CSV table of C-alpha atoms and ligand atoms in Angstrom, one decimal:
chain,number,residue,atom,x,y,z
A,264,MET,CA,0.0,0.0,0.0
A,265,ASN,CA,1.3,3.4,-1.0
A,266,THR,CA,0.7,6.2,1.6
A,267,VAL,CA,0.5,9.9,0.5
A,268,SER,CA,-0.2,12.9,2.6
A,269,ASN,CA,-0.2,15.6,-0.1
A,270,ILE,CA,-2.7,16.5,-2.7
A,271,ILE,CA,-0.3,16.6,-5.7
A,272,GLU,CA,0.8,13.0,-5.2
A,273,LEU,CA,-2.8,11.9,-4.5
A,274,ARG,CA,-4.1,13.5,-7.7
A,275,GLN,CA,-1.2,12.0,-9.7
A,276,GLN,CA,-2.0,8.5,-8.6
A,277,ILE,CA,-5.7,9.0,-9.3
A,278,ARG,CA,-5.0,10.4,-12.8
A,279,ASP,CA,-2.8,7.3,-13.6
A,280,TRP,CA,-5.6,4.9,-12.6
A,281,ARG,CA,-8.2,7.0,-14.5
A,282,LYS,CA,-6.0,6.8,-17.7
A,283,GLN,CA,-6.0,3.0,-17.4
A,284,GLY,CA,-9.8,3.1,-17.1
A,285,LEU,CA,-9.8,1.7,-13.6
A,286,LYS,CA,-12.8,2.1,-11.2
A,287,ILE,CA,-12.0,3.7,-7.8
A,288,ALA,CA,-13.6,3.1,-4.4
A,289,PHE,CA,-13.1,5.3,-1.4
A,290,VAL,CA,-13.3,4.5,2.3
A,291,PRO,CA,-12.9,7.7,4.4
A,292,THR,CA,-12.0,7.1,8.1
A,293,MET,CA,-10.6,8.9,11.1
A,294,GLY,CA,-8.3,5.9,11.9
A,295,ASN,CA,-8.2,3.7,15.0
A,296,LEU,CA,-9.4,1.0,12.6
A,297,HIS,CA,-11.4,-2.0,13.8
A,298,ALA,CA,-13.1,-4.9,12.0
A,299,GLY,CA,-16.0,-2.6,11.0
A,300,HIS,CA,-13.7,-0.4,9.0
A,301,ILE,CA,-12.1,-3.4,7.3
A,302,SER,CA,-15.5,-4.6,6.3
A,303,LEU,CA,-15.9,-1.3,4.4
A,304,VAL,CA,-12.6,-2.0,2.5
A,305,GLU,CA,-13.8,-5.6,1.8
A,306,GLU,CA,-17.1,-4.2,0.4
A,307,ALA,CA,-15.2,-1.6,-1.6
A,308,HIS,CA,-13.3,-4.4,-3.4
A,309,LYS,CA,-16.6,-5.8,-4.7
A,310,HIS,CA,-17.3,-2.5,-6.5
A,311,ALA,CA,-13.9,-1.2,-7.9
A,312,ASP,CA,-10.4,-2.1,-9.2
A,313,LYS,CA,-8.5,0.3,-6.8
A,314,ILE,CA,-9.2,1.1,-3.2
A,315,VAL,CA,-8.3,4.4,-1.6
A,316,ALA,CA,-8.7,4.9,2.2
A,317,SER,CA,-8.1,8.1,4.1
A,318,ILE,CA,-7.2,8.7,7.7
A,319,PHE,CA,-8.0,12.2,8.9
A,320,VAL,CA,-9.2,13.2,12.3
A,321,ASN,CA,-11.4,16.0,11.1
A,322,PRO,CA,-11.3,19.0,13.5
A,323,MET,CA,-14.4,20.5,11.9
A,324,GLN,CA,-16.7,17.7,13.2
A,325,PHE,CA,-15.6,17.9,16.8
A,326,GLY,CA,-17.5,20.3,19.2
A,327,ALA,CA,-15.7,22.8,21.5
A,328,ASN,CA,-16.5,20.4,24.4
A,329,GLU,CA,-15.3,17.3,22.6
A,330,ASP,CA,-11.6,16.5,23.1
A,331,ILE,CA,-10.1,16.0,19.7
A,332,GLY,CA,-6.7,15.7,21.3
A,333,ASN,CA,-7.8,12.5,23.1
A,334,TYR,CA,-9.2,10.9,19.9
A,335,PRO,CA,-7.2,7.6,19.6
A,336,ARG,CA,-4.5,7.7,16.9
A,337,THR,CA,-3.0,4.3,15.9
A,338,MET,CA,-1.4,5.0,12.5
A,339,ASP,CA,1.1,2.1,12.4
A,340,ASP,CA,-1.5,-0.4,13.4
A,341,ASP,CA,-4.1,1.1,11.0
A,342,LYS,CA,-1.6,0.9,8.1
A,343,GLN,CA,-1.0,-2.8,8.8
A,344,LYS,CA,-4.7,-3.5,8.8
A,345,LEU,CA,-5.3,-1.6,5.6
A,346,THR,CA,-2.3,-3.3,3.9
A,347,ALA,CA,-3.7,-6.8,5.0
A,348,ALA,CA,-7.0,-5.8,3.4
A,349,ASN,CA,-5.3,-5.0,0.1
A,350,THR,CA,-5.9,-1.3,0.2
A,351,ASP,CA,-4.1,0.3,-2.7
A,352,LEU,CA,-3.6,3.9,-1.5
A,353,LEU,CA,-3.8,5.6,1.9
A,354,PHE,CA,-4.3,9.4,2.0
A,355,THR,CA,-3.2,10.9,5.4
A,356,PRO,CA,-3.5,14.7,5.1
A,357,THR,CA,-2.9,17.1,8.0
A,358,PRO,CA,-5.4,19.7,9.0
A,359,GLU,CA,-3.2,22.4,7.3
A,360,ILE,CA,-3.6,20.5,4.0
A,361,ILE,CA,-7.4,20.1,4.3
A,362,TYR,CA,-8.1,23.6,5.8
A,363,PRO,CA,-5.1,25.8,4.8
A,364,LYS,CA,-7.0,29.0,5.7
A,365,GLY,CA,-8.1,27.6,9.1
A,366,LEU,CA,-11.5,26.4,10.1
A,367,ASP,CA,-13.1,29.8,10.4
A,368,LYS,CA,-12.4,30.9,6.8
A,369,GLN,CA,-13.2,27.6,5.2
A,370,THR,CA,-16.2,27.3,2.8
A,371,TYR,CA,-18.5,24.7,4.3
A,372,VAL,CA,-21.3,22.4,3.1
A,373,GLU,CA,-24.4,22.2,5.2
A,374,VAL,CA,-27.1,19.6,4.5
A,375,PRO,CA,-30.5,20.8,5.9
A,376,ASN,CA,-33.1,18.6,7.7
A,377,VAL,CA,-31.4,15.3,7.9
A,378,SER,CA,-28.5,16.9,9.8
A,379,ASP,CA,-30.7,18.7,12.2
A,380,GLY,CA,-32.0,16.3,14.9
A,381,TYR,CA,-30.6,13.5,16.9
A,382,CYS,CA,-26.8,13.6,16.8
A,383,GLY,CA,-27.1,16.9,15.0
A,384,GLU,CA,-28.9,18.3,18.0
A,385,SER,CA,-26.6,16.8,20.6
A,386,ARG,CA,-23.5,17.7,18.7
A,387,PRO,CA,-24.1,21.2,17.1
A,388,GLY,CA,-22.0,21.7,14.0
A,389,HIS,CA,-21.0,18.0,13.8
A,390,PHE,CA,-22.7,17.2,10.5
A,391,ARG,CA,-21.5,20.5,8.9
A,392,GLY,CA,-18.0,19.2,9.6
A,393,VAL,CA,-18.7,15.8,8.3
A,394,SER,CA,-20.4,17.0,5.0
A,395,THR,CA,-17.7,19.6,4.4
A,396,VAL,CA,-14.8,17.2,4.8
A,397,VAL,CA,-16.5,14.4,2.9
A,398,CYS,CA,-17.3,16.8,0.0
A,399,LYS,CA,-13.7,17.9,0.0
A,400,LEU,CA,-12.3,14.4,0.2
A,401,PHE,CA,-14.7,13.3,-2.6
A,402,ASN,CA,-13.3,16.2,-4.8
A,403,LEU,CA,-9.7,15.1,-4.0
A,404,VAL,CA,-10.2,11.4,-4.5
A,405,GLN,CA,-12.9,11.6,-7.2
A,406,PRO,CA,-14.1,8.0,-6.5
A,407,ASP,CA,-16.8,6.1,-8.4
A,408,VAL,CA,-18.1,4.6,-5.2
A,409,ALA,CA,-17.6,5.4,-1.5
A,410,CYS,CA,-18.4,3.0,1.4
A,411,PHE,CA,-19.9,4.2,4.7
A,412,GLY,CA,-20.8,2.2,7.8
A,413,LEU,CA,-24.5,2.0,8.8
A,414,LYS,CA,-23.6,2.3,12.5
A,415,ASP,CA,-23.5,6.1,11.7
A,416,TYR,CA,-26.9,5.9,10.1
A,417,GLN,CA,-27.6,9.6,10.2
A,418,GLN,CA,-24.2,10.3,8.7
A,419,VAL,CA,-25.0,8.0,5.8
A,420,GLN,CA,-28.2,9.9,5.2
A,421,VAL,CA,-26.4,13.2,5.4
A,422,VAL,CA,-23.8,12.1,2.8
A,423,GLN,CA,-26.4,10.5,0.5
A,424,THR,CA,-28.5,13.7,0.6
A,425,MET,CA,-25.4,15.9,-0.1
A,426,VAL,CA,-24.5,13.6,-3.1
A,427,ASP,CA,-28.1,13.9,-4.4
A,428,ASP,CA,-28.5,17.6,-3.8
A,429,LEU,CA,-25.1,18.5,-5.3
A,430,SER,CA,-25.3,15.9,-8.2
A,431,LEU,CA,-22.0,14.4,-7.2
A,432,PRO,CA,-21.3,11.4,-9.5
A,433,ILE,CA,-20.5,9.0,-6.7
A,434,GLU,CA,-22.4,5.9,-5.6
A,435,ILE,CA,-22.7,5.7,-1.8
A,436,ILE,CA,-22.6,2.1,-0.5
A,437,PRO,CA,-24.0,1.7,3.0
A,438,VAL,CA,-22.3,-1.3,4.8
A,439,ALA,CA,-23.9,-3.2,7.6
A,440,THR,CA,-22.7,-2.6,11.2
A,441,MET,CA,-20.2,-5.1,12.6
A,442,ARG,CA,-21.0,-6.2,16.2
A,443,GLU,CA,-19.3,-7.9,19.1
A,444,GLU,CA,-20.8,-11.2,20.1
A,445,SER,CA,-22.7,-9.3,22.8
A,446,GLY,CA,-24.4,-7.3,20.1
A,447,LEU,CA,-22.4,-4.1,20.9
A,448,ALA,CA,-21.8,-2.2,17.7
A,449,MET,CA,-18.1,-1.9,16.9
A,450,SER,CA,-16.8,1.6,17.3
A,451,SER,CA,-13.5,3.4,18.0
A,452,ARG,CA,-15.3,4.8,21.0
A,453,ASN,CA,-15.5,1.4,22.6
A,454,ASN,CA,-11.8,1.8,23.5
A,455,TYR,CA,-13.0,4.2,26.2
A,456,LEU,CA,-15.0,1.4,27.9
A,457,THR,CA,-13.8,-0.9,30.7
A,458,ALA,CA,-14.6,-4.6,30.4
A,459,ALA,CA,-17.6,-4.1,32.7
A,460,GLU,CA,-18.8,-1.1,30.8
A,461,LYS,CA,-18.7,-3.1,27.6
A,462,GLU,CA,-21.1,-5.5,29.1
A,463,THR,CA,-23.4,-2.7,30.1
A,464,ALA,CA,-23.1,-1.1,26.7
A,465,ALA,CA,-24.5,-4.2,25.0
A,466,ASN,CA,-27.9,-3.2,26.6
A,467,LEU,CA,-28.2,-0.5,24.0
A,468,SER,CA,-28.5,-2.9,21.1
A,469,LYS,CA,-30.7,-5.2,23.3
A,470,ALA,CA,-33.1,-2.3,23.8
A,471,LEU,CA,-33.2,-1.6,20.1
A,472,HIS,CA,-34.0,-5.2,19.3
A,473,TRP,CA,-36.8,-5.2,21.8
A,474,LEU,CA,-38.2,-2.0,20.3
A,475,ALA,CA,-37.9,-3.4,16.8
A,476,ASP,CA,-39.8,-6.5,17.8
A,477,GLN,CA,-42.6,-4.4,19.3
A,478,LEU,CA,-43.2,-2.2,16.3
A,479,PRO,CA,-45.3,-4.6,14.3
A,480,ILE,CA,-47.7,-5.2,17.3
A,481,ASN,CA,-47.7,-1.9,19.1
A,482,LYS,CA,-48.3,1.5,17.4
A,483,ASP,CA,-47.8,3.6,20.6
A,484,TYR,CA,-44.4,4.7,19.5
A,485,ASN,CA,-44.1,7.2,22.3
A,486,ALA,CA,-44.8,4.7,25.1
A,487,LEU,CA,-42.4,2.2,23.5
A,488,THR,CA,-39.7,4.7,23.3
A,489,GLN,CA,-40.1,5.7,27.0
A,490,THR,CA,-39.9,2.0,28.0
A,491,ALA,CA,-36.7,1.5,26.0
A,492,ILE,CA,-35.2,4.6,27.6
A,493,LYS,CA,-36.1,3.3,31.1
A,494,SER,CA,-34.5,-0.1,30.4
A,495,ILE,CA,-31.3,1.6,29.0
A,496,ASN,CA,-31.0,3.9,32.0
A,497,ALA,CA,-31.7,1.0,34.4
A,498,SER,CA,-28.8,-0.9,32.9
A,499,GLY,CA,-26.4,1.8,34.0
A,500,MET,CA,-26.2,4.0,30.9
A,501,ARG,CA,-27.7,7.5,30.3
A,502,THR,CA,-29.8,7.7,27.3
A,503,ASP,CA,-29.1,10.8,25.1
A,504,TYR,CA,-32.0,10.0,22.7
A,505,ILE,CA,-34.0,7.3,21.2
A,506,HIS,CA,-36.3,7.9,18.3
A,507,ILE,CA,-38.4,5.9,15.8
A,508,CYS,CA,-37.9,7.6,12.4
A,509,HIS,CA,-38.7,7.4,8.7
A,510,ALA,CA,-35.7,5.5,7.3
A,511,ARG,CA,-34.8,8.0,4.6
A,512,THR,CA,-36.0,11.4,5.8
A,513,LEU,CA,-35.3,10.7,9.5
A,514,ASN,CA,-38.5,12.6,10.3
A,515,PRO,CA,-40.4,11.1,13.4
A,516,ALA,CA,-42.2,8.0,12.1
A,517,THR,CA,-45.9,8.1,11.5
A,518,THR,CA,-47.9,4.9,12.0
A,519,ASN,CA,-48.3,4.7,8.2
A,520,ASP,CA,-44.6,4.6,7.5
A,521,LYS,CA,-43.3,1.2,6.5
A,522,GLU,CA,-39.5,1.8,6.2
A,523,LEU,CA,-38.3,2.8,9.7
A,524,VAL,CA,-35.1,3.2,11.6
A,525,ILE,CA,-34.7,3.4,15.3
A,526,LEU,CA,-31.9,5.8,16.2
A,527,ALA,CA,-30.3,5.8,19.6
A,528,ALA,CA,-27.4,7.4,21.5
A,529,ALA,CA,-26.4,6.8,25.1
A,530,HIS,CA,-23.5,7.6,27.5
A,531,CYS,CA,-21.7,4.7,29.0
A,532,GLY,CA,-18.7,5.5,31.3
A,533,LYS,CA,-16.6,8.0,29.3
A,534,ALA,CA,-18.1,7.1,25.9
A,535,ARG,CA,-21.1,8.4,24.0
A,536,LEU,CA,-22.3,5.4,21.9
A,537,ILE,CA,-24.7,5.4,19.0
A,538,ASP,CA,-26.6,2.5,17.5
A,539,ASN,CA,-29.6,1.9,15.3
A,540,ILE,CA,-31.8,-0.7,13.8
A,541,GLN,CA,-33.8,-0.7,10.6
A,542,VAL,CA,-37.3,-2.1,10.5
A,543,THR,CA,-39.5,-2.8,7.6
A,544,LEU,CA,-43.2,-3.2,8.6
B,4,LIG,O1,-17.3,8.2,10.1
B,4,LIG,C1,-16.2,8.8,10.2
B,4,LIG,O2,-15.2,8.2,10.5
B,4,LIG,C2,-16.1,10.3,9.8
B,4,LIG,O3,-17.2,10.9,10.2
B,4,LIG,C3,-15.7,10.5,8.3
B,4,LIG,C4,-16.8,10.0,7.4
B,4,LIG,C5,-14.4,9.8,8.0
B,4,LIG,C6,-15.6,12.0,8.1
B,4,LIG,O4,-14.6,12.6,8.8
């Protein structure tokens, strides 16, 4: 695997592949890679000849109260994992390369509506940071397809909406969440959990499964949600939100909607964890 951190070398490699008529897939990440990320690379191989991954801890998507300095950085280990997964090129830009004028003077991309609630409400400015960096990375890598993990369900909808609204010629491929045996969704943030907290954290996906099983037989979405919140909190976590939503618009679901997603976030120890489950009625 070749690693480049500057835009000129990145563009040169992409141009060479384009001249050869090769199809390019892109897997953007913030590093600290786990099996979930590697499943994105494996999926990418099914859709393209060359795989480009990026590792960039994007300052624009962290809030003032979120410690970007503490975000786990494991570059050597990440490179080994990407090499083993047959990644062709790794792009590792610095913040100065991505935002040469600084964050305040940077043009940004804001996707309305799907960015607004849930994680958008708990983390103001987060999705603006995500859509801006993903748009910029798309323009640099110019992939045919890009793979995103469904654990970040709202992020996938934000990116898909941006691609649709701005007519970007990129196919977004959502990839199923990888889970521990306990059901806990794999996440870099699980590194903040102790062994005991990991057991507690598995109750988030258990509550989502319980809720998903109730949806075909109980239309009182509000009461169901309140029960799920109580069980998550009783297990030792603190629920941030849990909502039953329309799977594409992310608006609160009506009882006529058939394609649903239940979105949830909860605090466990030092970590804020997110998870979701899709339900077709
Ligand atoms: O999901 C992530 O790791 C990040 O939000 C992404 C898509 C790489 C943008 O920084």
